Amino acid sequence: MKNMKKLKLLAVLSVVLFAAASCAPRADRKAEIIERIEAGEIPEDVVVYTLNPVASEVAWEGKRITGGGHDGTIGVKGGELYVYEGDLLGGEVFIDMTRIVVLDIEDPENNARLKGHLESDDFFSVADYPEANLEIVRFEPIEDAMPGEANYRVFGNLTIKDITHGIAFDAIIDQQEQTISAKAEFSFDRSLYEVRFGSGSFFDDLGDNLILDEITLGVDIVAGR
């Protein structure tokens, strides 16, 4: 009887060790691929999904301390998502800052005035920095996510005005054989990117003219093979 128990235990251990040994090469290969992607090289066994700039968009919203604010969109220039054996590895989204749109102001003159202000050195210095970049370095699945809820935690780097800071947010990602769509909403601190106008981080006694440092972005992207 004892011998039978020992044999069963050895059998279980053999299965566990075999499974671990099988996973190790894949994990090593995955780590190698991520390193090569970060170095700008795309290995042959990585599937590349190219962003559709027409179907993709970034929404923005900024608020004053009084509760008012403005909102609009920014164009997506392009980008890629990388998949290895069904796993999302990383990617990049290139944001076209020359395509800032203001949606909440109907009067054409006032609309153009705010758009010009956002493009100026008071805010995003678009003439000098026409592109922003969201680099995705890791996707972490959220266990037991219900349909319609965020199913991934996304880790990356946001670059604005050539200044880069790490960022993390939840996203709803639908991964199919030929397409990947992703939706996410998150905020970033504009003061970290030297966007100074009306910021309490740089100016005192702004009163009701204070504009909150947090800018909310809604990212909606579609990519295909």
PDB file of N, CA, C and O in Angstrom, residues 152-188:
ATOM      1  N   TYR A 152      -8.031  43.859 -18.804  1.00  0.00           N
ATOM      2  CA  TYR A 152      -6.569  43.941 -18.790  1.00  0.00           C
ATOM      3  C   TYR A 152      -6.123  45.167 -17.991  1.00  0.00           C
ATOM      4  O   TYR A 152      -6.776  46.216 -18.007  1.00  0.00           O
ATOM      5  N   ARG A 153      -5.007  45.008 -17.291  1.00  0.00           N
ATOM      6  CA  ARG A 153      -4.285  46.128 -16.711  1.00  0.00           C
ATOM      7  C   ARG A 153      -3.126  46.411 -17.645  1.00  0.00           C
ATOM      8  O   ARG A 153      -2.344  45.500 -17.976  1.00  0.00           O
ATOM      9  N   VAL A 154      -3.020  47.653 -18.094  1.00  0.00           N
ATOM     10  CA  VAL A 154      -2.028  48.027 -19.096  1.00  0.00           C
ATOM     11  C   VAL A 154      -0.962  48.909 -18.444  1.00  0.00           C
ATOM     12  O   VAL A 154      -1.280  49.860 -17.724  1.00  0.00           O
ATOM     13  N   PHE A 155       0.299  48.579 -18.714  1.00  0.00           N
ATOM     14  CA  PHE A 155       1.422  49.339 -18.165  1.00  0.00           C
ATOM     15  C   PHE A 155       2.236  49.910 -19.326  1.00  0.00           C
ATOM     16  O   PHE A 155       2.518  49.202 -20.307  1.00  0.00           O
ATOM     17  N   GLY A 156       2.601  51.184 -19.213  1.00  0.00           N
ATOM     18  CA  GLY A 156       3.346  51.773 -20.315  1.00  0.00           C
ATOM     19  C   GLY A 156       3.987  53.092 -19.960  1.00  0.00           C
ATOM     20  O   GLY A 156       4.172  53.444 -18.787  1.00  0.00           O
ATOM     21  N   ASN A 157       4.326  53.837 -21.008  1.00  0.00           N
ATOM     22  CA  ASN A 157       4.967  55.141 -20.876  1.00  0.00           C
ATOM     23  C   ASN A 157       4.253  56.133 -21.778  1.00  0.00           C
ATOM     24  O   ASN A 157       4.033  55.860 -22.959  1.00  0.00           O
ATOM     25  N   LEU A 158       3.897  57.283 -21.212  1.00  0.00           N
ATOM     26  CA  LEU A 158       3.246  58.342 -21.977  1.00  0.00           C
ATOM     27  C   LEU A 158       4.250  59.459 -22.206  1.00  0.00           C
ATOM     28  O   LEU A 158       4.840  59.978 -21.252  1.00  0.00           O
ATOM     29  N   THR A 159       4.447  59.815 -23.479  1.00  0.00           N
ATOM     30  CA  THR A 159       5.386  60.880 -23.840  1.00  0.00           C
ATOM     31  C   THR A 159       4.627  62.057 -24.430  1.00  0.00           C
ATOM     32  O   THR A 159       3.899  61.907 -25.414  1.00  0.00           O
ATOM     33  N   ILE A 160       4.797  63.238 -23.824  1.00  0.00           N
ATOM     34  CA  ILE A 160       4.208  64.486 -24.314  1.00  0.00           C
ATOM     35  C   ILE A 160       5.292  65.551 -24.228  1.00  0.00           C
ATOM     36  O   ILE A 160       5.985  65.666 -23.206  1.00  0.00           O
ATOM     37  N   LYS A 161       5.472  66.313 -25.301  1.00  0.00           N
ATOM     38  CA  LYS A 161       6.511  67.358 -25.349  1.00  0.00           C
ATOM     39  C   LYS A 161       7.892  66.766 -25.046  1.00  0.00           C
ATOM     40  O   LYS A 161       8.711  67.385 -24.355  1.00  0.00           O
ATOM     41  N   ASP A 162       8.127  65.561 -25.528  1.00  0.00           N
ATOM     42  CA  ASP A 162       9.400  64.853 -25.345  1.00  0.00           C
ATOM     43  C   ASP A 162       9.706  64.553 -23.874  1.00  0.00           C
ATOM     44  O   ASP A 162      10.867  64.302 -23.511  1.00  0.00           O
ATOM     45  N   ILE A 163       8.701  64.556 -23.027  1.00  0.00           N
ATOM     46  CA  ILE A 163       8.844  64.192 -21.616  1.00  0.00           C
ATOM     47  C   ILE A 163       8.075  62.898 -21.397  1.00  0.00           C
ATOM     48  O   ILE A 163       6.914  62.778 -21.800  1.00  0.00           O
ATOM     49  N   THR A 164       8.710  61.925 -20.768  1.00  0.00           N
ATOM     50  CA  THR A 164       8.117  60.600 -20.607  1.00  0.00           C
ATOM     51  C   THR A 164       7.931  60.240 -19.145  1.00  0.00           C
ATOM     52  O   THR A 164       8.837  60.430 -18.326  1.00  0.00           O
ATOM     53  N   HIS A 165       6.741  59.722 -18.835  1.00  0.00           N
ATOM     54  CA  HIS A 165       6.460  59.218 -17.489  1.00  0.00           C
ATOM     55  C   HIS A 165       5.675  57.914 -17.602  1.00  0.00           C
ATOM     56  O   HIS A 165       4.886  57.721 -18.535  1.00  0.00           O
ATOM     57  N   GLY A 166       5.893  57.026 -16.648  1.00  0.00           N
ATOM     58  CA  GLY A 166       5.173  55.771 -16.611  1.00  0.00           C
ATOM     59  C   GLY A 166       3.697  55.981 -16.294  1.00  0.00           C
ATOM     60  O   GLY A 166       3.316  56.942 -15.617  1.00  0.00           O
ATOM     61  N   ILE A 167       2.883  55.053 -16.794  1.00  0.00           N
ATOM     62  CA  ILE A 167       1.443  55.152 -16.579  1.00  0.00           C
ATOM     63  C   ILE A 167       0.845  53.749 -16.557  1.00  0.00           C
ATOM     64  O   ILE A 167       1.394  52.818 -17.169  1.00  0.00           O
ATOM     65  N   ALA A 168      -0.247  53.581 -15.826  1.00  0.00           N
ATOM     66  CA  ALA A 168      -0.938  52.291 -15.772  1.00  0.00           C
ATOM     67  C   ALA A 168      -2.437  52.552 -15.732  1.00  0.00           C
ATOM     68  O   ALA A 168      -2.893  53.503 -15.086  1.00  0.00           O
ATOM     69  N   PHE A 169      -3.200  51.710 -16.413  1.00  0.00           N
ATOM     70  CA  PHE A 169      -4.647  51.900 -16.466  1.00  0.00           C
ATOM     71  C   PHE A 169      -5.320  50.595 -16.878  1.00  0.00           C
ATOM     72  O   PHE A 169      -4.677  49.688 -17.409  1.00  0.00           O
ATOM     73  N   ASP A 170      -6.622  50.521 -16.618  1.00  0.00           N
ATOM     74  CA  ASP A 170      -7.409  49.350 -17.011  1.00  0.00           C
ATOM     75  C   ASP A 170      -8.018  49.566 -18.392  1.00  0.00           C
ATOM     76  O   ASP A 170      -8.325  50.704 -18.775  1.00  0.00           O
ATOM     77  N   ALA A 171      -8.195  48.476 -19.126  1.00  0.00           N
ATOM     78  CA  ALA A 171      -8.735  48.566 -20.477  1.00  0.00           C
ATOM     79  C   ALA A 171      -9.645  47.385 -20.784  1.00  0.00           C
ATOM     80  O   ALA A 171      -9.490  46.297 -20.224  1.00  0.00           O
ATOM     81  N   ILE A 172     -10.597  47.632 -21.673  1.00  0.00           N
ATOM     82  CA  ILE A 172     -11.429  46.562 -22.229  1.00  0.00           C
ATOM     83  C   ILE A 172     -10.849  46.210 -23.590  1.00  0.00           C
ATOM     84  O   ILE A 172     -10.824  47.050 -24.492  1.00  0.00           O
ATOM     85  N   ILE A 173     -10.351  45.000 -23.733  1.00  0.00           N
ATOM     86  CA  ILE A 173      -9.691  44.584 -24.977  1.00  0.00           C
ATOM     87  C   ILE A 173     -10.405  43.372 -25.559  1.00  0.00           C
ATOM     88  O   ILE A 173     -10.627  42.380 -24.857  1.00  0.00           O
ATOM     89  N   ASP A 174     -10.751  43.483 -26.820  1.00  0.00           N
ATOM     90  CA  ASP A 174     -11.382  42.375 -27.545  1.00  0.00           C
ATOM     91  C   ASP A 174     -10.389  41.890 -28.603  1.00  0.00           C
ATOM     92  O   ASP A 174     -10.140  42.572 -29.592  1.00  0.00           O
ATOM     93  N   GLN A 175      -9.826  40.725 -28.362  1.00  0.00           N
ATOM     94  CA  GLN A 175      -8.803  40.175 -29.251  1.00  0.00           C
ATOM     95  C   GLN A 175      -9.392  39.069 -30.112  1.00  0.00           C
ATOM     96  O   GLN A 175      -9.860  38.055 -29.612  1.00  0.00           O
ATOM     97  N   GLN A 176      -9.379  39.281 -31.417  1.00  0.00           N
ATOM     98  CA  GLN A 176      -9.867  38.311 -32.391  1.00  0.00           C
ATOM     99  C   GLN A 176      -8.699  37.875 -33.286  1.00  0.00           C
ATOM    100  O   GLN A 176      -7.595  38.399 -33.192  1.00  0.00           O
ATOM    101  N   GLU A 177      -8.979  36.926 -34.162  1.00  0.00           N
ATOM    102  CA  GLU A 177      -7.932  36.408 -35.047  1.00  0.00           C
ATOM    103  C   GLU A 177      -7.373  37.496 -35.960  1.00  0.00           C
ATOM    104  O   GLU A 177      -6.160  37.594 -36.165  1.00  0.00           O
ATOM    105  N   GLN A 178      -8.257  38.346 -36.487  1.00  0.00           N
ATOM    106  CA  GLN A 178      -7.830  39.352 -37.459  1.00  0.00           C
ATOM    107  C   GLN A 178      -7.807  40.774 -36.907  1.00  0.00           C
ATOM    108  O   GLN A 178      -7.193  41.655 -37.510  1.00  0.00           O
ATOM    109  N   THR A 179      -8.494  41.024 -35.806  1.00  0.00           N
ATOM    110  CA  THR A 179      -8.566  42.381 -35.263  1.00  0.00           C
ATOM    111  C   THR A 179      -8.411  42.395 -33.745  1.00  0.00           C
ATOM    112  O   THR A 179      -8.685  41.410 -33.070  1.00  0.00           O
ATOM    113  N   ILE A 180      -7.975  43.540 -33.252  1.00  0.00           N
ATOM    114  CA  ILE A 180      -7.944  43.820 -31.819  1.00  0.00           C
ATOM    115  C   ILE A 180      -8.536  45.212 -31.616  1.00  0.00           C
ATOM    116  O   ILE A 180      -8.131  46.172 -32.281  1.00  0.00           O
ATOM    117  N   SER A 181      -9.508  45.315 -30.739  1.00  0.00           N
ATOM    118  CA  SER A 181     -10.050  46.618 -30.372  1.00  0.00           C
ATOM    119  C   SER A 181      -9.841  46.835 -28.881  1.00  0.00           C
ATOM    120  O   SER A 181      -9.891  45.887 -28.090  1.00  0.00           O
ATOM    121  N   ALA A 182      -9.590  48.076 -28.509  1.00  0.00           N
ATOM    122  CA  ALA A 182      -9.314  48.384 -27.103  1.00  0.00           C
ATOM    123  C   ALA A 182      -9.911  49.727 -26.738  1.00  0.00           C
ATOM    124  O   ALA A 182      -9.851  50.691 -27.517  1.00  0.00           O
ATOM    125  N   LYS A 183     -10.498  49.786 -25.543  1.00  0.00           N
ATOM    126  CA  LYS A 183     -11.054  51.025 -25.014  1.00  0.00           C
ATOM    127  C   LYS A 183     -10.527  51.214 -23.589  1.00  0.00           C
ATOM    128  O   LYS A 183     -10.507  50.269 -22.800  1.00  0.00           O
ATOM    129  N   ALA A 184     -10.129  52.438 -23.282  1.00  0.00           N
ATOM    130  CA  ALA A 184      -9.627  52.734 -21.937  1.00  0.00           C
ATOM    131  C   ALA A 184      -9.845  54.206 -21.632  1.00  0.00           C
ATOM    132  O   ALA A 184      -9.895  55.045 -22.537  1.00  0.00           O
ATOM    133  N   GLU A 185      -9.999  54.503 -20.361  1.00  0.00           N
ATOM    134  CA  GLU A 185     -10.081  55.891 -19.906  1.00  0.00           C
ATOM    135  C   GLU A 185      -9.161  56.057 -18.705  1.00  0.00           C
ATOM    136  O   GLU A 185      -9.220  55.271 -17.761  1.00  0.00           O
ATOM    137  N   PHE A 186      -8.312  57.069 -18.753  1.00  0.00           N
ATOM    138  CA  PHE A 186      -7.381  57.311 -17.654  1.00  0.00           C
ATOM    139  C   PHE A 186      -7.009  58.785 -17.625  1.00  0.00           C
ATOM    140  O   PHE A 186      -7.262  59.533 -18.570  1.00  0.00           O
ATOM    141  N   SER A 187      -6.434  59.203 -16.521  1.00  0.00           N
ATOM    142  CA  SER A 187      -6.012  60.592 -16.361  1.00  0.00           C
ATOM    143  C   SER A 187      -4.498  60.669 -16.206  1.00  0.00           C
ATOM    144  O   SER A 187      -3.862  59.730 -15.735  1.00  0.00           O
ATOM    145  N   PHE A 188      -3.940  61.812 -16.602  1.00  0.00           N
ATOM    146  CA  PHE A 188      -2.520  62.065 -16.376  1.00  0.00           C
ATOM    147  C   PHE A 188      -2.357  63.476 -15.826  1.00  0.00           C
ATOM    148  O   PHE A 188      -3.222  64.343 -16.018  1.00  0.00           O
TER     149      PHE A 188
END
